[in-house]
XYZ file of C-alpha atoms in Angstrom:
268
model
C 138.444 114.687 39.104
C 140.320 115.269 42.409
C 141.866 113.592 45.458
C 138.870 112.067 47.654
C 140.335 114.252 50.595
C 140.862 117.133 48.518
C 139.819 120.278 50.836
C 136.219 122.044 50.215
C 137.691 125.219 49.663
C 140.006 123.779 46.732
C 137.376 122.090 45.428
C 135.158 124.911 44.873
C 137.520 127.015 43.632
C 138.109 124.506 40.680
C 134.811 124.458 39.896
C 134.597 128.248 39.597
C 137.922 128.264 37.624
C 136.789 125.777 35.636
C 133.575 127.816 34.228
C 136.189 130.443 33.624
C 135.692 129.987 29.603
C 132.175 131.085 29.782
C 132.990 134.566 30.693
C 130.977 136.828 28.417
C 133.062 139.761 30.007
C 136.245 137.867 28.629
C 134.869 137.155 25.246
C 133.763 140.819 24.142
C 136.815 142.271 25.855
C 138.581 140.053 23.209
C 136.778 141.587 20.520
C 137.494 145.089 21.349
C 134.575 146.130 23.892
C 134.319 149.713 24.637
C 135.120 150.754 28.052
C 131.874 152.529 29.018
C 130.506 149.124 28.583
C 132.515 146.754 30.331
C 130.262 146.814 32.993
C 127.409 144.838 31.053
C 129.159 141.441 30.546
C 130.655 141.851 33.438
C 127.035 141.810 35.492
C 126.218 138.894 33.314
C 129.201 137.004 34.186
C 128.323 137.801 37.993
C 124.365 137.048 37.705
C 125.427 133.674 36.115
C 127.951 132.724 38.781
C 125.519 133.625 41.669
C 123.208 131.770 40.137
C 125.351 128.382 39.644
C 127.254 128.699 43.256
C 124.183 127.036 45.487
C 124.707 123.936 43.277
C 128.394 124.165 43.232
C 128.710 124.399 46.962
C 126.279 121.865 47.777
C 127.843 119.490 45.116
C 131.207 119.897 47.185
C 129.245 118.665 50.339
C 127.845 115.769 48.668
C 130.406 114.626 46.987
C 133.327 115.275 49.357
C 131.131 114.462 52.762
C 128.336 112.347 52.053
C 129.657 110.223 48.849
C 126.126 110.529 47.533
C 124.778 111.402 44.388
C 123.788 115.377 43.440
C 120.534 116.419 44.267
C 118.999 118.557 41.375
C 117.777 122.137 42.283
C 114.083 122.409 42.758
C 112.616 125.825 40.835
C 109.802 126.323 43.253
C 112.687 127.179 46.229
C 114.468 130.544 46.592
C 118.178 130.742 46.086
C 118.944 130.159 49.602
C 116.461 127.451 50.398
C 117.448 125.800 47.173
C 120.884 125.529 48.715
C 119.994 123.630 51.492
C 117.770 121.555 49.546
C 120.757 120.338 47.641
C 122.838 119.538 50.641
C 120.378 117.076 51.581
C 120.369 117.356 54.886
C 117.142 116.168 57.158
C 114.838 118.905 57.194
C 111.547 117.824 58.261
C 110.232 121.359 59.520
C 112.170 123.390 56.958
C 114.348 125.435 59.589
C 117.514 124.183 57.654
C 116.256 126.472 54.747
C 115.405 129.216 56.841
C 118.626 129.253 58.242
C 120.340 129.043 55.343
C 118.239 132.034 53.474
C 119.454 134.083 56.309
C 122.821 132.665 56.575
C 123.844 133.522 53.168
C 122.336 136.623 53.006
C 123.958 138.117 56.159
C 127.173 137.017 54.627
C 126.833 138.484 51.087
C 127.362 141.756 52.254
C 131.186 142.628 52.427
C 132.486 146.343 51.051
C 135.958 146.183 50.371
C 138.199 145.975 53.560
C 138.561 142.453 54.216
C 141.077 140.601 53.088
C 138.831 138.393 50.177
C 136.975 141.049 49.390
C 140.310 143.395 48.610
C 141.884 140.269 46.835
C 138.893 140.130 44.367
C 138.748 144.043 43.802
C 142.705 144.225 43.038
C 142.222 141.053 40.673
C 139.417 142.707 39.186
C 141.085 146.023 38.545
C 143.344 144.453 36.040
C 140.429 143.593 34.185
C 140.712 139.751 34.730
C 137.353 138.507 34.445
C 135.084 137.764 37.637
C 135.792 133.883 37.583
C 139.546 134.716 37.986
C 138.666 137.607 40.670
C 136.078 135.498 42.560
C 138.591 132.690 42.732
C 141.459 134.945 43.908
C 139.089 136.244 46.655
C 138.274 132.349 47.386
C 141.885 131.798 47.933
C 142.265 134.436 50.449
C 139.165 133.551 52.221
C 140.695 130.028 52.962
C 143.525 131.457 54.933
C 143.093 130.405 58.906
C 143.090 134.414 59.792
C 139.852 134.986 57.582
C 137.788 132.017 56.571
C 138.112 129.702 59.891
C 136.658 132.342 62.315
C 133.788 130.608 62.933
C 135.054 127.039 63.160
C 137.205 128.694 66.036
C 134.648 130.024 68.021
C 132.418 126.906 67.534
C 135.505 124.342 68.519
C 135.901 126.698 71.678
C 132.173 126.283 72.518
C 132.337 122.418 72.054
C 135.524 122.425 74.323
C 133.626 124.286 77.014
C 130.639 121.826 76.626
C 132.917 118.500 76.729
C 134.831 120.277 79.684
C 131.664 120.704 81.849
C 129.627 117.586 80.286
C 127.096 120.344 79.302
C 126.182 123.793 79.518
C 127.869 125.256 82.444
C 126.804 127.956 84.885
C 127.334 131.661 84.398
C 130.039 131.638 87.106
C 131.993 128.722 85.772
C 131.976 130.466 82.592
C 133.108 133.507 83.865
C 135.864 131.758 85.670
C 136.878 129.797 82.460
C 137.090 133.082 80.294
C 139.402 134.662 83.127
C 141.469 132.106 83.300
C 142.136 132.341 79.188
C 143.220 135.838 79.289
C 145.294 135.002 82.524
C 146.928 132.416 80.019
C 147.245 134.938 76.906
C 144.373 133.720 74.935
C 141.452 135.167 73.351
C 137.790 134.476 73.362
C 136.760 133.172 69.897
C 134.045 135.442 68.419
C 134.390 138.646 70.539
C 135.844 141.724 68.863
C 135.632 143.632 65.407
C 137.866 145.868 63.479
C 135.418 148.208 62.672
C 132.196 147.657 64.766
C 132.233 149.280 68.440
C 128.586 147.405 69.409
C 127.141 143.996 69.118
C 127.625 142.847 65.418
C 123.741 142.921 64.030
C 124.536 139.793 61.994
C 125.158 138.167 65.626
C 121.785 139.399 66.758
C 120.074 137.762 64.036
C 121.508 134.556 64.320
C 120.506 134.812 68.133
C 117.165 135.852 67.506
C 116.901 132.733 65.157
C 118.182 130.738 67.852
C 116.180 131.394 70.283
C 113.249 130.798 68.326
C 113.909 127.325 66.961
C 116.358 126.241 69.621
C 116.622 127.493 72.730
C 117.211 124.280 74.617
C 119.964 123.427 72.330
C 123.724 122.752 75.188
C 125.704 124.400 72.118
C 123.607 127.552 71.843
C 122.658 127.786 75.490
C 126.534 127.796 76.125
C 126.747 130.977 72.999
C 123.972 132.479 74.788
C 125.692 132.472 78.226
C 128.898 133.618 76.529
C 127.168 136.886 75.178
C 126.448 137.439 78.901
C 129.600 136.986 80.391
C 132.134 137.727 77.932
C 131.455 141.476 77.219
C 131.667 142.355 80.834
C 134.726 140.186 81.472
C 136.654 142.005 78.289
C 135.744 145.606 79.798
C 137.325 144.765 83.154
C 140.399 143.056 81.758
C 140.650 146.412 79.603
C 142.886 145.547 76.759
C 139.964 144.636 74.358
C 138.531 147.846 71.898
C 135.641 146.200 71.419
C 134.282 143.379 73.815
C 130.918 142.824 71.634
C 130.535 139.757 69.443
C 131.035 139.361 66.015
C 128.926 137.208 63.498
C 131.326 134.158 64.089
C 130.079 134.019 67.538
C 126.858 132.217 66.425
C 126.948 130.854 63.364
C 128.780 127.685 63.744
C 126.421 126.812 66.847
C 123.395 127.018 64.085
C 125.275 124.830 61.353
C 126.080 122.110 64.028
C 122.737 121.896 65.785
C 121.367 121.155 61.775
C 124.006 118.431 61.170
C 126.301 120.353 59.311
C 129.247 119.235 61.614
C 131.881 119.128 58.970
C 134.275 122.050 59.985
C 136.256 122.205 56.769
C 133.208 122.774 54.823
C 131.841 126.211 57.024
C 134.404 128.172 54.974
C 132.668 127.119 51.479
C 129.435 128.829 52.800
């Protein structure tokens, strides 16, 4: 039992920590597991956690925002589609399931460089079990400099929409970007610590949007920003990478399909 206004990340993290008693690695380590076999129970813990995460994440959404009962998983659906099913959003054409399948797979691959992955690796290096390691990574992800990026991008796009009463023209958007830069502000969703080209994950989301929500005002603003911002940043001269990252597009897709609770985005 947690306070009704608990942050979704706190709820998500607490549920994962509550599962720690199920750790196969910890039980076997306590019995004298040989070092060369550490990976076997760790893998079992990982597979078990991956299997349960969709139900946990969807449960957090249902309890925190919908105040409704939990939705049972559907054994006929794949991992990402089942998550969408358990969220309980209206999905008559199945596009939310398609989006979640794409969204979750795109965000699964994180080597060791970002804060959450590095934190998890550091904790794991002490032979803490996977539940503790994942929990620590989630605590890092909850920080605004890491896990809030797509929320900030979406907020910016919605501010643009509200300012112009819809999707602005290319010229209007270009002037707005210049005004932000001259006032010392950044353009959310542009730049990447490693990539020096458009983020392939951004491209995948844009392809999805063009296929399914081409006429959506919010998505149209994202498209126009992609047309405008790189050139503006190149002329501005201070950005090492003027290209969009994954967060520039992901929030607009979630918003279109009714997932409008910003504080939940980090759980995804």
